Amino acid sequence: MEKVLSRNFHHAQPLDLATYRAGGGYDSLQSIFGRDREEMVNELRASGLRGCGGAGFSTGLKWSFLAKDAPRPVYLVINLDESEPGSCKDRQVLYRDPHTIVEGVLASAYIIGADKAFVFVRGEYKVGAAKLEKAVQEARDAGLLGDNILGSGFSLDIDVHLSAGRYICGEETALLNALEGYRANPRSKPPFPAVKGLWGQPTIVNNMETVCHVPSIMHKGAQWFQGQGQNGGSGTHLFQVSGPVKNPGVFELPMGVTARELIYDHAGGLLDGRKLIAFQPGGSSTPFMTPDQLDTPMHFDAVAKIGSRLGTGGVIIMDDTICPLKYTRNLIEFYARESCGFCTPCRDGLPYLVHLFDKFELGTATAADHQTILELCGLIGPNTHCALAPGAVMPVQSALQLFDDEFKKHIAAKGCSYS
Amino acid sequence: MSLTEHEIEHLREHIEHYPEKRAGAIYCLYYVQDKYGYIPRASLDEVSELTDLSPTQLDELITFYTLLRRRPVGRRLIRICDSISCYTRGSEQVLAAAKEASGVEFGQISKDGAVTVLPSICLGLCDRAPAGLVDDSEDLGELTPEKIRDLICSY
Ligand SMILES: NC(=O)C1=CN([C@@H]2O[C@H](COP(=O)(O)OP(=O)(O)OC[C@H]3O[C@@H](n4cnc5c(N)ncnc54)[C@H](O)[C@@H]3O)[C@@H](O)[C@H]2O)C=CC1
Ligand SMILES: Cc1cc2nc3c(=O)[nH]c(=O)nc-3n(C[C@H](O)[C@H](O)[C@H](O)COP(=O)(O)O)c2cc1C
Ligand code: SF4
Ligand code: FES
């Protein structure tokens, strides 16, 4: 496996343009400029690249939804809002190798024929946004951005937008509202942004990591990319492991590496004396996996097959020192607080779930409360305006199944037996 | 309290590169906040004039987006993550120690004006849990109650 996204991470400082180019940076443009756009989108589809923002939608397929005679301007919007607990991959590239982002945006914009690109960066990554801005300026000065780039007839500028906070801004249509200067409430889909997006224009929204894979796929080919994965996965991915492990971190590994290799070989296994109870494979909105599923390949289809989601590939560990109910309560509280307030099941339902979990903690819960949690999840999940609330409910439903005995113990013992 | 001619010109230029003026509102509000530490009432009128949004419409944005504020904070603003990865590594204790060291409730300014402590959603520093951020620019990682107490006392 060749490192792609983290290939420059061994440098102490982000590379300036000259050093980045000396290492082969921006060479991919030679394989892209002048080539047929449709052919490139087909190659991307064949490569198996899937959205790294969490939903895993085929990138080539999404790009093919852009109508050939799409009304101008067409926008490319990069989602760098990364706020899903357990996810910390995009930050690494932003802070350590911003030219990789500029190259990925430029390559992708050329292929879809975008007139302008926006990079939407969460406000807490202000320092990283300044590093990216500096890389963009270097690229402008060198004629890699601007009018008629390298004589190709293609023109593009990149606008780095610093967001003002809130998790919901990462939902792609909420993000578009935020960019336009509205509150970040999601829009109805369809129409998908590819048809009607920023200022009503056709817009492709992609996660930062997704576009950073594009240059090397175009340069080295779809087959090369597939060969980078293993056990049925394509390409590499920036996996993350956090929680009570010895070596938490961000690791670029083949898509399809097993959860066991990731957690034990790369993240060093659990802290001494701790036992693995469960883990979330791809951020806080993903259903739990259990130790008997450690040999599952970490790629979208394999993780979906066992009833969870690969999400962002940010693995979070639950060990035997934390009460599974307390752990789950922390997840729901996050989503309750971050609800944008637009629809009732999410705005009112999630805080009520938190309240019910508190009863277990306080020792006032009854079997009826257990049943209410179950029913409430079923009512919230399918009835909301965006995927935030379903994402909040999924791990709760999974906890209800896995930790059924813990709920009962809390009722019987009138409280929590964990310290 | 008002923006200089030069500053207004800078903001106007920024707004111009969007098809609609209101898209520049967040940039303008951040600009004012960076200058004063918060967004005072008088600035709302100025930004209103630049963006064609009423002060109420601007307030709608400020009350929605968590990083914008209408009230001053301490000289250092410390955010401490309370989301799951940090929670499994002891953020509750870190937050409690930070509150105690500041001597006031979360969101309030400490008596000497030095700090404001705020719980935060995941900061993208999960690999360094429990994590925090000072003035939205300085990362804190592998926090302990002792470390945060010492840090706050040093300000
Ligand atoms: N990275 C992070 O920090 C976070 C990631 N997530 C992830 O977000 C995911 C949910 O995201 P959504 O955008 O709601 O998923 P989605 O499945 O609706 O869409 C995924 C992508 O495919 C596109 N798409 C899907 N069907 C399409 C069609 N028929 N035509 C054109 N485009 C189409 C969408 O526009 C979008 O860009 C969750 O799976 C979760 O893992 C959630 C929270 C935070
Ligand atoms: C509540 C919510 C928050 C999201 N936050 C992010 C985010 O921070 N970063 C991201 O790339 N995608 C996020 N997504 C997914 C986006 O809506 C969208 O699917 C993604 O940006 C598309 O890019 P991709 O196809 O390259 O993954 C979020 C989705 C939801 C429902
Ligand atoms: S599900 Fe929640 S976050 Fe999504 S639109 Fe409804 S209230 Fe807003
Ligand atoms: S969960 Fe604390 S920084 Fe991500």
XYZ file of C-alpha atoms and ligand atoms in Angstrom:
661
model
C 0.000 0.000 0.000
C 1.202 3.505 -0.860
C 0.333 6.375 1.405
C -1.557 9.057 -0.459
C -3.235 11.424 1.971
C -0.573 11.142 4.638
C 2.453 10.858 2.336
C 3.856 14.183 3.555
C 3.021 13.782 7.233
C 6.640 13.014 8.147
C 7.584 16.639 7.517
C 7.583 18.832 10.616
C 5.859 21.712 8.822
C 3.349 21.820 5.961
C 5.272 21.900 2.679
C 5.517 25.121 0.721
C 4.591 24.961 -2.949
C 8.118 24.429 -4.285
C 8.886 21.524 -1.962
C 5.449 20.030 -2.526
C 5.982 20.127 -6.299
C 9.481 18.691 -6.005
C 7.876 15.615 -4.449
C 5.548 15.142 -7.421
C 2.803 17.462 -6.198
C 0.441 18.757 -8.912
C 1.934 16.262 -11.441
C -1.505 14.670 -11.596
C -2.735 17.675 -13.562
C -0.785 16.408 -16.592
C -2.995 13.302 -16.596
C -6.170 15.333 -16.157
C -6.029 18.543 -18.180
C -7.162 17.925 -21.740
C -8.652 14.484 -21.057
C -12.327 13.778 -21.731
C -14.412 14.616 -18.672
C -16.957 11.838 -19.079
C -14.200 9.293 -19.433
C -12.643 10.516 -16.195
C -15.957 10.284 -14.330
C -16.320 6.725 -15.622
C -12.830 5.888 -14.440
C -13.709 7.279 -11.042
C -16.833 5.117 -10.903
C -14.744 2.083 -11.823
C -12.201 2.877 -9.097
C -14.743 2.258 -6.336
C -14.076 5.589 -4.597
C -16.895 6.282 -2.138
C -17.710 9.397 -0.149
C -15.483 9.699 2.904
C -17.906 12.080 4.674
C -19.750 9.105 6.085
C -22.507 8.108 3.692
C -20.186 6.215 1.329
C -22.012 7.236 -1.832
C -20.128 6.432 -5.056
C -18.263 9.604 -6.004
C -18.213 8.865 -9.730
C -21.955 8.186 -9.673
C -22.652 11.446 -7.834
C -20.592 13.385 -10.365
C -22.398 11.718 -13.251
C -25.658 13.272 -12.000
C -24.393 16.692 -13.104
C -26.206 17.445 -16.310
C -23.869 18.047 -19.269
C -25.740 21.208 -20.174
C -26.008 22.261 -16.511
C -26.739 25.977 -16.112
C -23.634 28.007 -15.190
C -22.046 28.607 -12.790
C -21.444 25.111 -11.413
C -19.989 24.985 -7.915
C -17.757 22.526 -6.092
C -18.118 22.700 -2.318
C -15.708 20.901 -0.026
C -17.060 19.777 3.308
C -14.411 20.359 5.969
C -16.844 20.761 8.827
C -15.740 17.519 10.520
C -17.617 17.505 13.835
C -18.830 13.947 14.300
C -17.376 12.786 17.642
C -14.631 10.240 17.000
C -13.736 11.822 13.643
C -10.433 13.654 13.385
C -9.020 12.758 9.972
C -9.704 15.836 7.849
C -8.016 17.993 10.450
C -4.754 16.116 9.947
C -4.559 16.884 6.225
C -5.666 20.485 6.735
C -3.005 21.184 9.345
C -0.196 19.074 7.905
C -0.463 19.138 4.112
C -2.857 21.784 2.748
C -1.459 21.600 -0.808
C -2.876 18.084 -1.038
C -6.291 19.692 -0.571
C -5.655 22.386 -3.177
C -4.529 19.740 -5.678
C -7.561 17.558 -4.929
C -9.969 20.474 -5.303
C -8.347 21.638 -8.536
C -8.387 18.147 -10.072
C -11.993 17.532 -9.039
C -13.169 20.955 -10.188
C -11.631 20.360 -13.601
C -13.325 16.988 -13.998
C -16.788 18.248 -13.105
C -16.194 21.541 -14.912
C -16.791 23.722 -11.865
C -16.546 27.477 -12.191
C -15.709 28.103 -8.561
C -14.851 26.093 -5.456
C -15.625 26.774 -1.809
C -13.918 25.011 1.074
C -16.169 25.142 4.125
C -13.990 24.846 7.237
C -15.362 24.535 10.770
C -14.545 27.573 12.915
C -12.554 25.565 15.444
C -10.067 24.802 12.630
C -9.240 28.498 12.205
C -5.479 27.942 12.270
C -5.787 25.194 9.668
C -7.974 27.403 7.480
C -5.203 30.019 7.508
C -2.691 27.373 6.405
C -5.005 26.379 3.564
C -5.504 30.024 2.602
C -1.729 30.392 2.398
C -1.446 27.333 0.133
C -4.244 28.709 -2.070
C -2.397 32.020 -2.372
C 0.842 30.239 -3.314
C -1.042 28.309 -5.979
C -2.587 31.544 -7.302
C 0.812 33.210 -7.476
C 2.195 30.260 -9.434
C -0.683 30.248 -11.935
C -2.125 26.976 -10.588
C -5.317 28.844 -9.751
C -6.903 31.754 -11.554
C -7.582 32.272 -15.248
C -6.495 29.792 -17.915
C -4.555 27.528 -15.545
C -1.311 26.267 -17.156
C -2.724 27.239 -20.551
C -5.517 24.652 -20.274
C -8.324 27.125 -20.885
C -9.699 26.127 -17.487
C -10.174 28.791 -14.799
C -10.830 28.329 -11.109
C -10.532 30.113 -7.826
C -10.878 28.595 -4.364
C -12.668 30.447 -1.591
C -11.847 29.313 1.955
C -14.892 29.942 4.160
C -14.582 29.848 7.942
C -17.792 28.617 9.522
C -19.112 29.914 12.843
C -19.802 26.606 14.558
C -22.441 23.886 15.000
C -22.466 20.254 13.990
C -25.451 20.531 11.656
C -23.424 22.710 9.265
C -21.784 19.482 8.037
C -25.063 18.189 6.602
C -24.558 19.156 2.990
C -27.732 21.189 2.457
C -27.449 22.901 5.846
C -23.900 23.738 4.787
C -25.207 25.420 1.643
C -27.569 27.547 3.730
C -24.692 28.455 6.052
C -22.542 29.517 3.079
C -25.360 31.686 1.772
C -25.605 33.469 5.112
C -28.710 31.785 6.505
C -29.204 29.668 9.600
C -27.932 26.167 8.879
C -31.241 24.323 8.663
C -31.153 21.453 6.162
C -33.091 21.700 2.901
C -35.370 19.018 1.499
C -33.731 16.376 -0.714
C -34.487 15.884 -3.569
C -33.586 18.061 -5.327
C -30.032 16.980 -4.506
C -27.367 19.671 -4.609
C -26.072 18.234 -7.895
C -29.298 19.559 -9.446
C -30.041 22.587 -7.274
C -27.442 23.647 -4.733
C -25.588 26.812 -3.822
C -27.643 29.851 -4.883
C -29.849 27.426 -6.756
C -27.018 26.346 -9.057
C -25.787 22.772 -9.705
C -23.353 21.974 -6.904
C -21.224 18.996 -5.978
C -20.577 18.656 -2.266
C -17.780 16.320 -1.229
C -15.871 15.544 1.886
C -12.298 16.827 1.892
C -10.767 13.342 1.949
C -12.873 12.245 -1.018
C -11.460 14.902 -3.360
C -7.927 14.305 -2.102
C -8.094 10.761 -3.527
C -8.997 11.999 -7.012
C -5.547 13.153 -8.291
C -3.816 9.821 -7.714
C -6.724 7.840 -9.176
C -6.464 9.908 -12.357
C -2.677 9.681 -12.387
C -2.310 5.996 -11.604
C -5.636 4.548 -12.688
C -8.726 2.908 -11.272
C -7.056 -0.484 -11.060
C -4.167 0.844 -9.046
C -6.654 2.371 -6.609
C -8.589 -0.873 -6.211
C -5.320 -2.656 -5.544
C -4.656 -0.329 -2.629
C -7.559 -1.830 -0.715
C -7.906 -5.306 0.713
C -10.633 -7.829 1.593
C -12.970 -6.231 -0.960
C -12.267 -2.556 -0.190
C -10.849 -0.008 -2.669
C -8.108 2.525 -2.011
C -6.793 3.746 1.297
C -8.633 5.542 4.076
C -7.626 7.716 6.988
C -8.878 5.559 9.851
C -9.033 6.971 13.344
C -9.039 5.200 16.704
C -9.920 7.017 19.920
C -10.960 6.248 23.478
C -9.137 3.951 25.935
C -6.422 2.551 23.628
C -2.663 2.791 24.081
C -1.942 4.601 20.848
C -4.936 6.645 19.707
C -4.377 8.252 16.321
C -5.070 8.657 12.630
C -3.761 5.896 10.364
C -3.832 5.702 6.574
C -4.529 2.044 5.829
C -6.063 -0.073 3.086
C -9.837 0.156 2.929
C -10.824 -3.282 4.222
C -8.163 -3.630 6.930
C -9.773 -5.647 9.712
C -11.042 -3.940 12.849
C -8.699 -6.174 14.830
C -5.596 -5.022 12.929
C -6.688 -1.421 13.248
C -7.409 -1.498 16.968
C -4.667 -3.854 18.129
C -1.773 -3.518 15.642
C -2.072 0.164 14.867
C -3.754 1.698 17.903
C -1.826 -0.547 20.285
C -4.815 -2.328 21.823
C -6.654 -1.324 24.956
C -5.023 0.344 27.952
C -3.538 -2.161 30.402
C -6.139 -4.003 32.437
C -9.053 -2.880 30.257
C -11.351 -5.165 28.320
C -13.055 -4.386 25.006
C -16.836 -4.406 25.399
C -17.904 -2.822 22.119
C -16.810 -0.231 19.569
C -18.368 2.185 17.129
C -16.737 1.725 13.720
C -17.280 5.124 12.165
C -18.108 7.948 14.524
C -20.683 8.480 17.233
C -23.706 7.915 14.969
C -22.795 4.329 14.055
C -24.270 1.191 15.693
C -21.967 -0.757 18.017
C -19.818 -3.673 16.931
C -18.728 -6.374 19.374
C -15.458 -8.247 20.008
C -16.678 -11.279 18.037
C -16.873 -8.987 14.969
C -13.251 -7.838 15.151
C -12.319 -9.701 11.984
C -14.787 -7.708 9.886
C -13.033 -5.863 7.053
C -13.411 -2.139 7.552
C -15.057 -1.151 4.273
C -18.561 0.170 3.594
C -20.220 -3.053 2.414
C -18.679 -5.401 4.974
C -19.595 -3.180 7.921
C -23.109 -2.601 6.542
C -23.546 -6.355 6.175
C -23.221 -6.886 9.910
C -25.716 -4.105 10.659
C -23.494 -1.114 11.347
C -21.999 1.643 9.169
C -18.421 2.493 8.267
C -19.294 6.200 8.573
C -16.120 8.253 8.772
C -13.949 5.291 9.827
C -13.451 6.891 13.233
C -13.415 3.964 15.667
C -14.464 4.722 19.256
C -13.743 2.176 21.980
C -16.037 1.234 24.860
C -14.210 -0.668 27.588
C -15.368 -2.444 30.757
C -14.803 0.556 33.062
C -17.614 2.691 31.691
C -21.322 2.024 32.127
C -22.774 1.321 28.651
C -25.832 3.387 29.585
C -23.723 6.375 30.593
C -21.746 6.023 27.379
C -24.948 5.972 25.322
C -26.409 8.898 27.245
C -23.364 10.976 26.337
C -23.990 10.215 22.643
C -27.660 11.232 22.781
C -26.910 14.373 24.738
C -24.570 15.478 21.965
C -27.262 15.068 19.314
C -29.959 16.624 21.505
C -27.795 19.699 21.976
C -26.781 19.901 18.319
C -30.299 19.480 16.906
C -30.958 22.458 14.646
C -34.500 22.660 16.030
C -36.240 22.519 12.670
C -38.382 19.423 13.217
C -40.210 18.210 16.301
C -39.230 14.524 16.582
C -35.576 15.549 16.782
C -35.936 18.802 18.723
C -38.239 17.349 21.402
C -37.608 13.607 21.089
C -33.859 13.582 21.696
C -33.968 15.616 24.953
C -36.709 13.286 26.160
C -34.450 10.301 25.480
C -31.762 11.968 27.593
C -34.312 12.434 30.369
C -35.240 8.738 30.243
C -31.585 7.699 30.436
C -31.195 9.971 33.470
C -33.899 7.984 35.233
C -31.781 4.837 34.860
C -28.801 6.661 36.297
C -30.849 8.047 39.207
C -32.508 4.733 39.924
C -36.074 5.866 39.256
C -36.505 3.967 35.971
C -39.099 1.244 35.507
C -39.645 -1.394 32.825
C -42.096 1.040 31.226
C -39.283 3.553 30.680
C -37.243 0.859 28.958
C -40.186 0.232 26.641
C -40.658 3.973 26.022
C -37.036 4.341 24.908
C -37.560 1.532 22.439
C -40.768 3.029 21.066
C -39.423 6.570 20.967
C -36.459 5.451 18.856
C -38.874 3.918 16.383
C -40.857 7.145 16.240
C -37.921 9.517 15.874
C -35.778 7.586 13.379
C -37.912 7.602 10.245
C -39.759 10.880 10.842
C -37.182 13.638 10.698
C -36.135 16.209 8.131
C -32.456 15.198 7.971
C -30.125 12.349 8.972
C -29.016 13.882 12.289
C -31.748 12.289 14.388
C -31.607 8.853 12.712
C -27.865 8.975 13.394
C -28.586 9.745 17.037
C -31.077 6.910 17.394
C -29.107 4.124 15.708
C -26.538 3.610 18.477
C -29.337 3.766 21.068
C -31.235 0.970 19.329
C -28.023 -0.982 19.129
C -27.381 -0.401 22.866
C -30.908 -1.592 23.704
C -30.130 -4.889 22.006
C -26.593 -5.404 23.212
C -26.962 -4.175 26.771
C -30.483 -5.351 27.554
C -29.275 -6.916 30.820
C -27.687 -3.611 31.889
C -30.991 -1.769 31.519
C -32.656 -4.447 33.643
C -29.863 -4.346 36.231
C -30.243 -0.575 36.572
C -33.967 -1.005 37.222
C -33.482 -3.814 39.757
C -30.579 -2.173 41.618
C -32.226 1.272 41.483
C -29.198 2.881 39.899
C -25.809 2.351 38.359
C -23.267 -0.069 39.775
C -20.305 1.406 37.887
C -18.294 3.904 39.901
C -16.938 52.002 18.954
C -16.955 51.962 15.211
C -15.163 50.489 12.242
C -12.637 52.642 10.375
C -13.118 53.672 6.743
C -10.368 51.255 5.825
C -12.021 48.370 7.653
C -15.370 49.063 6.055
C -13.709 49.099 2.657
C -12.109 45.713 3.399
C -15.442 44.208 4.420
C -17.186 45.687 1.400
C -14.612 44.124 -0.892
C -15.078 40.769 0.765
C -18.859 40.908 0.441
C -18.590 41.796 -3.223
C -17.220 38.457 -4.236
C -20.488 36.685 -3.364
C -23.562 36.828 -5.608
C -25.606 37.959 -2.572
C -24.536 40.359 0.137
C -25.809 38.293 3.054
C -23.260 35.562 2.296
C -20.653 37.942 3.712
C -22.452 38.311 7.039
C -20.526 35.613 8.938
C -17.217 37.075 7.781
C -18.239 40.557 8.941
C -19.501 39.325 12.305
C -16.279 37.391 12.879
C -14.324 40.511 11.942
C -16.089 42.605 14.548
C -15.795 39.867 17.154
C -12.044 39.547 16.556
C -11.723 43.297 17.045
C -13.739 43.683 20.255
C -13.852 40.155 21.675
C -17.612 40.091 21.134
C -20.216 41.695 18.892
C -21.485 44.957 20.422
C -24.842 46.497 19.519
C -23.297 49.403 17.611
C -21.479 46.955 15.324
C -24.750 45.267 14.434
C -25.884 48.499 12.849
C -22.670 48.785 10.875
C -22.811 45.190 9.644
C -26.486 45.677 8.896
C -25.662 48.532 6.576
C -23.014 46.465 4.794
C -25.082 43.295 4.331
C -28.621 44.678 3.992
C -29.703 42.410 6.851
C -31.546 43.969 9.770
C -29.962 43.813 13.237
C -32.630 41.233 14.112
C -31.673 39.083 11.145
C -28.037 39.312 12.221
C -29.030 38.324 15.735
C -30.758 35.284 14.250
C -27.378 34.224 12.890
C -25.456 35.051 16.057
C -27.856 33.102 18.268
C -27.666 30.099 15.941
C -23.916 29.828 15.436
C -22.112 28.877 18.635
C -18.806 30.589 17.919
C -20.395 34.041 17.685
C -21.221 35.955 20.858
C -22.951 39.138 21.926
C -21.272 39.301 25.333
C -17.597 39.676 26.307
C -15.555 36.733 27.560
C -12.362 36.512 29.614
C -8.947 37.338 28.116
C -8.575 33.636 27.336
C -11.467 31.519 26.109
C -10.980 27.859 26.948
C -13.149 25.229 25.290
C -13.055 21.706 26.670
C -14.562 18.838 24.707
C -17.261 16.779 26.410
C -18.049 14.456 23.482
C -17.634 10.715 23.592
C -13.928 10.035 22.942
C -12.941 12.652 25.501
C -15.686 11.490 27.864
C -14.259 7.953 27.897
C -10.902 9.451 28.881
C -12.042 11.634 31.744
C -13.316 14.923 30.325
C -15.895 15.174 33.120
C -13.139 15.499 35.720
C -11.202 17.935 33.515
C -14.270 20.132 33.101
C -14.977 20.062 36.828
C -11.387 21.077 37.609
C -11.512 23.867 35.036
C -14.727 25.248 36.464
C -13.306 25.159 39.961
C -10.059 26.862 38.927
C -11.964 29.618 37.118
C -14.061 30.177 40.244
C -17.229 30.843 38.228
C -19.826 28.951 36.203
C -19.170 27.899 32.597
C -19.536 30.842 30.253
C -18.869 33.456 32.944
C -15.745 35.592 33.222
C -13.451 34.761 36.139
C -13.163 37.524 38.809
C -9.717 38.636 37.568
C -11.020 38.746 33.996
C -8.491 36.125 32.890
C -10.599 33.243 31.633
C -13.933 31.944 30.454
C -14.394 28.179 30.324
C -16.888 26.530 27.992
C -17.776 22.892 27.388
C -17.533 22.146 23.668
C -18.601 19.566 21.126
C -15.934 17.325 19.600
C -12.976 19.451 18.514
C -11.533 16.979 16.018
C -8.788 16.225 18.514
C -10.246 12.855 19.550
C -6.829 11.233 19.102
C -5.550 13.521 21.878
C -8.474 13.095 24.295
C -9.336 14.672 26.612
C -8.856 17.726 24.443
C -9.413 21.455 24.534
C -8.793 24.639 22.582
C -7.653 28.061 23.774
C -8.864 31.143 21.864
C -9.866 28.866 18.974
C -6.209 28.559 18.033
C -4.107 26.738 20.617
C -4.698 22.966 20.968
C -4.749 21.248 24.314
C -4.368 17.474 24.399
C -4.080 14.648 26.914
C -5.605 16.932 29.556
C -5.786 16.021 33.234
C -7.453 17.928 36.078
C -3.960 19.013 37.265
C -2.877 20.216 33.821
C -5.974 22.351 33.274
C -5.797 23.777 36.799
C -2.137 24.794 36.300
C -2.904 26.297 32.924
C -5.790 28.400 34.208
C -3.737 29.588 37.191
C -0.926 30.631 34.814
C -3.202 33.057 32.926
N -17.908 13.643 8.689
C -18.664 13.977 9.705
O -18.220 14.712 10.620
C -20.091 13.493 9.763
C -20.576 12.557 8.860
N -21.873 12.090 8.934
C -22.285 11.074 7.975
O -23.219 11.602 7.085
C -24.018 10.572 6.570
C -25.352 11.089 6.129
O -25.145 12.070 5.163
P -26.235 12.465 4.090
O -25.631 13.529 3.273
O -27.525 12.726 4.761
O -26.362 11.089 3.225
P -27.042 10.794 1.811
O -26.995 9.332 1.661
O -28.326 11.509 1.677
O -26.094 11.450 0.700
C -24.748 11.116 0.449
C -24.230 11.908 -0.747
O -24.716 11.372 -1.963
C -25.485 12.324 -2.679
N -26.652 11.650 -3.282
C -27.358 10.616 -2.734
N -28.343 10.250 -3.542
C -28.282 11.056 -4.642
C -29.035 11.171 -5.851
N -30.063 10.371 -6.107
N -28.683 12.140 -6.728
C -27.633 12.949 -6.473
N -26.885 12.889 -5.365
C -27.195 11.947 -4.460
C -25.876 13.364 -1.675
O -26.065 14.616 -2.273
C -24.683 13.354 -0.747
O -23.659 14.149 -1.252
C -24.098 9.549 7.668
O -23.899 8.292 7.065
C -22.962 9.894 8.617
O -22.024 8.851 8.741
C -22.733 12.550 9.871
C -22.316 13.477 10.776
C -20.985 14.041 10.778
C -25.853 15.879 10.725
C -24.861 15.609 9.638
C -23.573 16.114 9.718
C -22.641 15.872 8.717
N -21.381 16.364 8.863
C -20.471 16.129 7.882
C -19.147 16.636 7.993
O -18.781 17.285 8.974
N -18.258 16.389 7.002
C -18.628 15.673 5.884
O -17.820 15.502 4.977
N -19.869 15.180 5.749
C -20.799 15.393 6.725
N -22.076 14.898 6.575
C -22.416 14.204 5.316
C -22.786 15.207 4.206
O -24.167 15.498 4.290
C -22.514 14.655 2.784
O -23.037 13.364 2.668
C -21.029 14.599 2.441
O -20.384 15.818 2.667
C -20.869 14.237 0.980
O -19.510 14.064 0.672
P -18.895 12.647 0.270
O -19.820 12.035 -0.730
O -17.568 12.995 -0.284
O -18.812 11.874 1.523
C -23.020 15.114 7.589
C -24.311 14.597 7.498
C -25.220 14.828 8.515
C -26.596 14.242 8.386
S -33.508 16.023 12.264
Fe -32.791 17.492 13.828
S -31.011 18.461 12.879
Fe -32.194 17.481 11.206
S -33.621 19.071 10.474
Fe -34.703 17.962 12.092
S -34.282 19.193 13.953
Fe -32.765 19.790 12.426
S -14.533 13.656 21.120
Fe -13.321 15.166 22.093
S -12.180 16.010 20.481
Fe -13.437 14.536 19.466
